[in-house]
Amino acid sequence: MDQIKIGKFIAGCRKEKGLTQAVLAEKLGITDRAVSKWETGRNMPDVSLIPELCGLLDISVNELLAGEHIAMEDYREIAEQTLLEMRNKEESANRELLRAESVICALTVIATVVMIAAGMCLAPYNKVLGILLCAGASPLAVGALIYAVSLEHEAGYYECPRCGKRYVPSKRAVIWSIHAGTTRLLRCPYCRNKDFHKKVLTKEK
Ligand SMILES: [Zn+2]
């Protein structure tokens, strides 16, 4: 997806409709700064605004995402290309989230061990500091791990090995489930099978 091209296209369509940035922004209930950011390619419109924006500019969602008017015969090909690009974007964003989760988990383990070790070494000299370090280690670890799991929850889907459906479980289910890496013991909402479900990055196969 070429944000600069999309931005220029939005600006062009807006002018064709005789709308100023301010008027378009007002119709969408956003600031004209936001419109200006789209048009200069610094930002993409929020997904929730896209249908209304397309309606106001009299273009299709596909045209918006392609950044050009599409002739009927090219329609299918460009739609597929755009979907593929969006899917790749989603996949790499989710991969980043999972990477962040691994880093946070590793750092948390190290920080916890260091805090407890330091607390025990310091305790004979400074009891209060020693106890604080040891006692602070576990809430820190729990907090960081819950944060890490919530990143995992946001990234992608889980796949049921029995029925093959991909779904997002509740955050609670993810936090409390047994896991091996990012494979978790979960109950499938479709076939109710409880099994180890593997993490996948996109909804479609
Ligand atoms: Zn299933």
PDB file of C-alpha atoms and ligand atoms in Angstrom:
ATOM      1  CA  MET A   1       0.000   0.000   0.000  1.00  0.00           C
ATOM      2  CA  ASP A   2       1.409   3.337  -1.068  1.00  0.00           C
ATOM      3  CA  GLN A   3       0.302   5.950   1.490  1.00  0.00           C
ATOM      4  CA  ILE A   4       1.627   8.906  -0.532  1.00  0.00           C
ATOM      5  CA  LYS A   5      -0.337   7.787  -3.587  1.00  0.00           C
ATOM      6  CA  ILE A   6      -3.466   7.191  -1.482  1.00  0.00           C
ATOM      7  CA  GLY A   7      -3.042  10.645   0.077  1.00  0.00           C
ATOM      8  CA  LYS A   8      -2.800  12.370  -3.294  1.00  0.00           C
ATOM      9  CA  PHE A   9      -5.821  10.424  -4.489  1.00  0.00           C
ATOM     10  CA  ILE A  10      -7.881  11.499  -1.444  1.00  0.00           C
ATOM     11  CA  ALA A  11      -6.863  15.137  -2.032  1.00  0.00           C
ATOM     12  CA  GLY A  12      -7.777  14.882  -5.730  1.00  0.00           C
ATOM     13  CA  CYS A  13     -11.186  13.320  -5.063  1.00  0.00           C
ATOM     14  CA  ARG A  14     -11.911  15.843  -2.318  1.00  0.00           C
ATOM     15  CA  LYS A  15     -11.179  18.764  -4.671  1.00  0.00           C
ATOM     16  CA  GLU A  16     -13.278  17.188  -7.437  1.00  0.00           C
ATOM     17  CA  LYS A  17     -16.170  17.179  -4.977  1.00  0.00           C
ATOM     18  CA  GLY A  18     -15.503  20.868  -4.198  1.00  0.00           C
ATOM     19  CA  LEU A  19     -14.811  20.135  -0.516  1.00  0.00           C
ATOM     20  CA  THR A  20     -12.184  21.847   1.645  1.00  0.00           C
ATOM     21  CA  GLN A  21     -10.180  19.804   4.160  1.00  0.00           C
ATOM     22  CA  ALA A  22     -12.163  21.514   6.921  1.00  0.00           C
ATOM     23  CA  VAL A  23     -15.548  20.645   5.411  1.00  0.00           C
ATOM     24  CA  LEU A  24     -14.559  17.018   4.791  1.00  0.00           C
ATOM     25  CA  ALA A  25     -13.204  16.784   8.351  1.00  0.00           C
ATOM     26  CA  GLU A  26     -16.406  18.207   9.782  1.00  0.00           C
ATOM     27  CA  LYS A  27     -18.575  15.735   7.871  1.00  0.00           C
ATOM     28  CA  LEU A  28     -16.469  12.874   9.261  1.00  0.00           C
ATOM     29  CA  GLY A  29     -16.380  14.337  12.766  1.00  0.00           C
ATOM     30  CA  ILE A  30     -12.587  14.582  12.874  1.00  0.00           C
ATOM     31  CA  THR A  31     -10.020  17.397  12.797  1.00  0.00           C
ATOM     32  CA  ASP A  32      -8.767  18.943   9.538  1.00  0.00           C
ATOM     33  CA  ARG A  33      -5.260  18.100  10.762  1.00  0.00           C
ATOM     34  CA  ALA A  34      -6.181  14.421  10.428  1.00  0.00           C
ATOM     35  CA  VAL A  35      -7.321  14.976   6.835  1.00  0.00           C
ATOM     36  CA  SER A  36      -4.114  16.859   6.086  1.00  0.00           C
ATOM     37  CA  LYS A  37      -2.090  13.941   7.484  1.00  0.00           C
ATOM     38  CA  TRP A  38      -3.844  11.481   5.153  1.00  0.00           C
ATOM     39  CA  GLU A  39      -3.344  13.698   2.153  1.00  0.00           C
ATOM     40  CA  THR A  40       0.384  14.079   2.784  1.00  0.00           C
ATOM     41  CA  GLY A  41       0.700  10.314   3.268  1.00  0.00           C
ATOM     42  CA  ARG A  42       1.764  10.539   6.914  1.00  0.00           C
ATOM     43  CA  ASN A  43      -1.274   8.588   8.104  1.00  0.00           C
ATOM     44  CA  MET A  44      -3.954   6.256   6.809  1.00  0.00           C
ATOM     45  CA  PRO A  45      -7.638   6.890   7.609  1.00  0.00           C
ATOM     46  CA  ASP A  46      -8.908   4.662  10.449  1.00  0.00           C
ATOM     47  CA  VAL A  47     -10.611   1.544   9.156  1.00  0.00           C
ATOM     48  CA  SER A  48     -13.847   2.649  10.850  1.00  0.00           C
ATOM     49  CA  LEU A  49     -13.871   5.918   8.848  1.00  0.00           C
ATOM     50  CA  ILE A  50     -13.125   4.362   5.458  1.00  0.00           C
ATOM     51  CA  PRO A  51     -16.705   3.465   4.398  1.00  0.00           C
ATOM     52  CA  GLU A  52     -18.017   6.953   5.199  1.00  0.00           C
ATOM     53  CA  LEU A  53     -15.005   8.647   3.598  1.00  0.00           C
ATOM     54  CA  CYS A  54     -15.462   6.613   0.423  1.00  0.00           C
ATOM     55  CA  GLY A  55     -19.158   7.529   0.384  1.00  0.00           C
ATOM     56  CA  LEU A  56     -18.360  11.251   0.646  1.00  0.00           C
ATOM     57  CA  LEU A  57     -15.706  11.050  -2.076  1.00  0.00           C
ATOM     58  CA  ASP A  58     -17.868   8.799  -4.249  1.00  0.00           C
ATOM     59  CA  ILE A  59     -15.204   6.117  -4.626  1.00  0.00           C
ATOM     60  CA  SER A  60     -15.015   2.443  -3.643  1.00  0.00           C
ATOM     61  CA  VAL A  61     -12.930   1.087  -0.764  1.00  0.00           C
ATOM     62  CA  ASN A  62     -10.778  -0.693  -3.329  1.00  0.00           C
ATOM     63  CA  GLU A  63     -10.123   2.537  -5.180  1.00  0.00           C
ATOM     64  CA  LEU A  64      -9.190   4.279  -1.950  1.00  0.00           C
ATOM     65  CA  LEU A  65      -6.735   1.547  -0.963  1.00  0.00           C
ATOM     66  CA  ALA A  66      -5.281   1.360  -4.461  1.00  0.00           C
ATOM     67  CA  GLY A  67      -4.993   5.168  -4.608  1.00  0.00           C
ATOM     68  CA  GLU A  68      -6.571   5.413  -8.060  1.00  0.00           C
ATOM     69  CA  HIS A  69      -9.806   5.091  -9.985  1.00  0.00           C
ATOM     70  CA  ILE A  70     -10.220   1.504 -11.134  1.00  0.00           C
ATOM     71  CA  ALA A  71     -11.772   0.500 -14.435  1.00  0.00           C
ATOM     72  CA  MET A  72     -14.280  -2.335 -14.123  1.00  0.00           C
ATOM     73  CA  GLU A  73     -12.096  -4.910 -15.907  1.00  0.00           C
ATOM     74  CA  ASP A  74      -9.109  -4.356 -13.571  1.00  0.00           C
ATOM     75  CA  TYR A  75     -11.293  -4.475 -10.529  1.00  0.00           C
ATOM     76  CA  ARG A  76     -10.855  -8.054  -9.393  1.00  0.00           C
ATOM     77  CA  GLU A  77      -7.107  -8.134  -9.825  1.00  0.00           C
ATOM     78  CA  ILE A  78      -6.520  -4.923  -7.886  1.00  0.00           C
ATOM     79  CA  ALA A  79      -8.917  -5.979  -5.131  1.00  0.00           C
ATOM     80  CA  GLU A  80      -7.011  -9.221  -4.677  1.00  0.00           C
ATOM     81  CA  GLN A  81      -3.671  -7.443  -4.706  1.00  0.00           C
ATOM     82  CA  THR A  82      -4.861  -4.962  -2.074  1.00  0.00           C
ATOM     83  CA  LEU A  83      -6.204  -7.722   0.165  1.00  0.00           C
ATOM     84  CA  LEU A  84      -2.920  -9.574  -0.127  1.00  0.00           C
ATOM     85  CA  GLU A  85      -0.973  -6.466   0.863  1.00  0.00           C
ATOM     86  CA  MET A  86      -3.237  -5.821   3.850  1.00  0.00           C
ATOM     87  CA  ARG A  87      -2.821  -9.420   4.906  1.00  0.00           C
ATOM     88  CA  ASN A  88       0.975  -9.199   4.675  1.00  0.00           C
ATOM     89  CA  LYS A  89       0.897  -6.017   6.699  1.00  0.00           C
ATOM     90  CA  GLU A  90      -1.228  -7.677   9.377  1.00  0.00           C
ATOM     91  CA  GLU A  91       1.056 -10.683   9.415  1.00  0.00           C
ATOM     92  CA  SER A  92       4.228  -8.668   9.957  1.00  0.00           C
ATOM     93  CA  ALA A  93       2.576  -6.457  12.612  1.00  0.00           C
ATOM     94  CA  ASN A  94       1.523  -9.595  14.497  1.00  0.00           C
ATOM     95  CA  ARG A  95       4.976 -11.096  14.166  1.00  0.00           C
ATOM     96  CA  GLU A  96       6.411  -7.923  15.755  1.00  0.00           C
ATOM     97  CA  LEU A  97       3.978  -8.213  18.681  1.00  0.00           C
ATOM     98  CA  LEU A  98       5.000 -11.811  19.318  1.00  0.00           C
ATOM     99  CA  ARG A  99       8.659 -10.860  19.164  1.00  0.00           C
ATOM    100  CA  ALA A 100       8.012  -8.099  21.719  1.00  0.00           C
ATOM    101  CA  GLU A 101       6.327 -10.686  23.938  1.00  0.00           C
ATOM    102  CA  SER A 102       9.396 -12.963  23.888  1.00  0.00           C
ATOM    103  CA  VAL A 103      11.710 -10.058  24.706  1.00  0.00           C
ATOM    104  CA  ILE A 104       9.505  -8.924  27.607  1.00  0.00           C
ATOM    105  CA  CYS A 105       9.338 -12.461  29.016  1.00  0.00           C
ATOM    106  CA  ALA A 106      13.113 -12.905  28.814  1.00  0.00           C
ATOM    107  CA  LEU A 107      13.799  -9.494  30.412  1.00  0.00           C
ATOM    108  CA  THR A 108      11.270 -10.211  33.172  1.00  0.00           C
ATOM    109  CA  VAL A 109      12.934 -13.489  34.092  1.00  0.00           C
ATOM    110  CA  ILE A 110      16.345 -11.795  34.213  1.00  0.00           C
ATOM    111  CA  ALA A 111      15.036  -8.789  36.202  1.00  0.00           C
ATOM    112  CA  THR A 112      13.277 -11.066  38.717  1.00  0.00           C
ATOM    113  CA  VAL A 113      16.368 -13.215  39.291  1.00  0.00           C
ATOM    114  CA  VAL A 114      18.599 -10.128  39.616  1.00  0.00           C
ATOM    115  CA  MET A 115      16.217  -8.427  42.074  1.00  0.00           C
ATOM    116  CA  ILE A 116      15.920 -11.498  44.299  1.00  0.00           C
ATOM    117  CA  ALA A 117      19.673 -12.159  44.212  1.00  0.00           C
ATOM    118  CA  ALA A 118      20.463  -8.500  44.973  1.00  0.00           C
ATOM    119  CA  GLY A 119      17.864  -8.470  47.746  1.00  0.00           C
ATOM    120  CA  MET A 120      19.394 -11.553  49.367  1.00  0.00           C
ATOM    121  CA  CYS A 121      22.924 -10.168  49.121  1.00  0.00           C
ATOM    122  CA  LEU A 122      21.873  -6.824  50.577  1.00  0.00           C
ATOM    123  CA  ALA A 123      19.649  -8.189  53.351  1.00  0.00           C
ATOM    124  CA  PRO A 124      22.475  -8.680  55.908  1.00  0.00           C
ATOM    125  CA  TYR A 125      23.549  -5.042  55.462  1.00  0.00           C
ATOM    126  CA  ASN A 126      20.253  -3.298  54.829  1.00  0.00           C
ATOM    127  CA  LYS A 127      17.246  -5.346  55.834  1.00  0.00           C
ATOM    128  CA  VAL A 128      14.578  -2.972  54.465  1.00  0.00           C
ATOM    129  CA  LEU A 129      16.150  -2.657  51.033  1.00  0.00           C
ATOM    130  CA  GLY A 130      16.736  -6.421  50.873  1.00  0.00           C
ATOM    131  CA  ILE A 131      13.107  -7.209  51.705  1.00  0.00           C
ATOM    132  CA  LEU A 132      11.817  -4.548  49.303  1.00  0.00           C
ATOM    133  CA  LEU A 133      13.837  -5.992  46.426  1.00  0.00           C
ATOM    134  CA  CYS A 134      12.734  -9.573  47.103  1.00  0.00           C
ATOM    135  CA  ALA A 135       9.102  -8.622  47.706  1.00  0.00           C
ATOM    136  CA  GLY A 136       8.975  -6.317  44.675  1.00  0.00           C
ATOM    137  CA  ALA A 137      10.226  -9.000  42.307  1.00  0.00           C
ATOM    138  CA  SER A 138       7.048 -11.068  42.117  1.00  0.00           C
ATOM    139  CA  PRO A 139       4.442  -8.333  41.463  1.00  0.00           C
ATOM    140  CA  LEU A 140       6.806  -6.942  38.832  1.00  0.00           C
ATOM    141  CA  ALA A 141       7.085 -10.367  37.219  1.00  0.00           C
ATOM    142  CA  VAL A 142       3.338 -10.975  37.309  1.00  0.00           C
ATOM    143  CA  GLY A 143       2.601  -7.523  35.850  1.00  0.00           C
ATOM    144  CA  ALA A 144       5.117  -7.906  33.051  1.00  0.00           C
ATOM    145  CA  LEU A 145       3.937 -11.407  32.180  1.00  0.00           C
ATOM    146  CA  ILE A 146       0.282 -10.334  32.062  1.00  0.00           C
ATOM    147  CA  TYR A 147       1.307  -7.482  29.763  1.00  0.00           C
ATOM    148  CA  ALA A 148       3.280  -9.907  27.574  1.00  0.00           C
ATOM    149  CA  VAL A 149       0.325 -12.295  27.347  1.00  0.00           C
ATOM    150  CA  SER A 150      -1.981  -9.432  26.381  1.00  0.00           C
ATOM    151  CA  LEU A 151       0.387  -8.679  23.473  1.00  0.00           C
ATOM    152  CA  GLU A 152       0.145 -12.314  22.452  1.00  0.00           C
ATOM    153  CA  HIS A 153      -3.645 -12.128  22.750  1.00  0.00           C
ATOM    154  CA  GLU A 154      -3.750  -9.132  20.371  1.00  0.00           C
ATOM    155  CA  ALA A 155      -1.482 -10.741  17.804  1.00  0.00           C
ATOM    156  CA  GLY A 156      -3.223 -13.062  15.380  1.00  0.00           C
ATOM    157  CA  TYR A 157      -5.405 -16.087  16.101  1.00  0.00           C
ATOM    158  CA  TYR A 158      -5.351 -19.620  17.492  1.00  0.00           C
ATOM    159  CA  GLU A 159      -6.042 -22.612  15.296  1.00  0.00           C
ATOM    160  CA  CYS A 160      -8.034 -25.645  16.453  1.00  0.00           C
ATOM    161  CA  PRO A 161      -6.267 -28.834  15.310  1.00  0.00           C
ATOM    162  CA  ARG A 162      -9.538 -30.777  15.096  1.00  0.00           C
ATOM    163  CA  CYS A 163     -11.818 -28.513  13.033  1.00  0.00           C
ATOM    164  CA  GLY A 164      -9.130 -26.184  11.651  1.00  0.00           C
ATOM    165  CA  LYS A 165     -11.075 -23.009  12.523  1.00  0.00           C
ATOM    166  CA  ARG A 166      -9.107 -19.908  13.524  1.00  0.00           C
ATOM    167  CA  TYR A 167     -10.411 -17.695  16.328  1.00  0.00           C
ATOM    168  CA  VAL A 168      -9.463 -15.171  19.033  1.00  0.00           C
ATOM    169  CA  PRO A 169     -10.068 -16.554  22.538  1.00  0.00           C
ATOM    170  CA  SER A 170     -10.883 -14.291  25.500  1.00  0.00           C
ATOM    171  CA  LYS A 171      -7.915 -12.597  27.156  1.00  0.00           C
ATOM    172  CA  ARG A 172      -8.814 -14.387  30.384  1.00  0.00           C
ATOM    173  CA  ALA A 173      -8.612 -17.756  28.648  1.00  0.00           C
ATOM    174  CA  VAL A 174      -5.182 -16.882  27.255  1.00  0.00           C
ATOM    175  CA  ILE A 175      -3.818 -15.671  30.613  1.00  0.00           C
ATOM    176  CA  TRP A 176      -5.002 -18.734  32.543  1.00  0.00           C
ATOM    177  CA  SER A 177      -4.197 -21.423  29.989  1.00  0.00           C
ATOM    178  CA  ILE A 178      -1.243 -23.770  30.111  1.00  0.00           C
ATOM    179  CA  HIS A 179       1.150 -23.079  27.274  1.00  0.00           C
ATOM    180  CA  ALA A 180       4.203 -24.428  25.518  1.00  0.00           C
ATOM    181  CA  GLY A 181       5.750 -21.489  23.686  1.00  0.00           C
ATOM    182  CA  THR A 182       2.809 -19.789  21.979  1.00  0.00           C
ATOM    183  CA  THR A 183       0.829 -23.044  21.693  1.00  0.00           C
ATOM    184  CA  ARG A 184      -1.906 -23.023  24.341  1.00  0.00           C
ATOM    185  CA  LEU A 185      -4.363 -25.442  25.892  1.00  0.00           C
ATOM    186  CA  LEU A 186      -7.688 -23.882  24.903  1.00  0.00           C
ATOM    187  CA  ARG A 187     -11.261 -24.907  24.184  1.00  0.00           C
ATOM    188  CA  CYS A 188     -12.350 -24.399  20.561  1.00  0.00           C
ATOM    189  CA  PRO A 189     -15.460 -22.142  20.410  1.00  0.00           C
ATOM    190  CA  TYR A 190     -16.649 -24.041  17.309  1.00  0.00           C
ATOM    191  CA  CYS A 191     -16.233 -27.754  18.071  1.00  0.00           C
ATOM    192  CA  ARG A 192     -15.648 -27.420  21.872  1.00  0.00           C
ATOM    193  CA  ASN A 193     -12.567 -29.618  21.593  1.00  0.00           C
ATOM    194  CA  LYS A 194      -9.998 -28.900  24.316  1.00  0.00           C
ATOM    195  CA  ASP A 195      -6.505 -29.278  22.977  1.00  0.00           C
ATOM    196  CA  PHE A 196      -3.240 -27.456  22.349  1.00  0.00           C
ATOM    197  CA  HIS A 197      -4.057 -24.750  19.811  1.00  0.00           C
ATOM    198  CA  LYS A 198      -1.282 -23.200  17.819  1.00  0.00           C
ATOM    199  CA  LYS A 199      -0.769 -19.473  17.319  1.00  0.00           C
ATOM    200  CA  VAL A 200      -1.222 -18.292  13.737  1.00  0.00           C
ATOM    201  CA  LEU A 201      -0.687 -14.813  12.347  1.00  0.00           C
ATOM    202  CA  THR A 202      -3.656 -14.396  10.028  1.00  0.00           C
ATOM    203  CA  LYS A 203      -7.292 -15.417   9.917  1.00  0.00           C
ATOM    204  CA  GLU A 204      -7.175 -17.061   6.483  1.00  0.00           C
ATOM    205  CA  LYS A 205      -4.870 -19.905   5.601  1.00  0.00           C
TER     206      LYS A 205
HETATM  207 ZN    ZN B   1     -12.423 -26.854  16.708  1.00  0.00          ZN
END
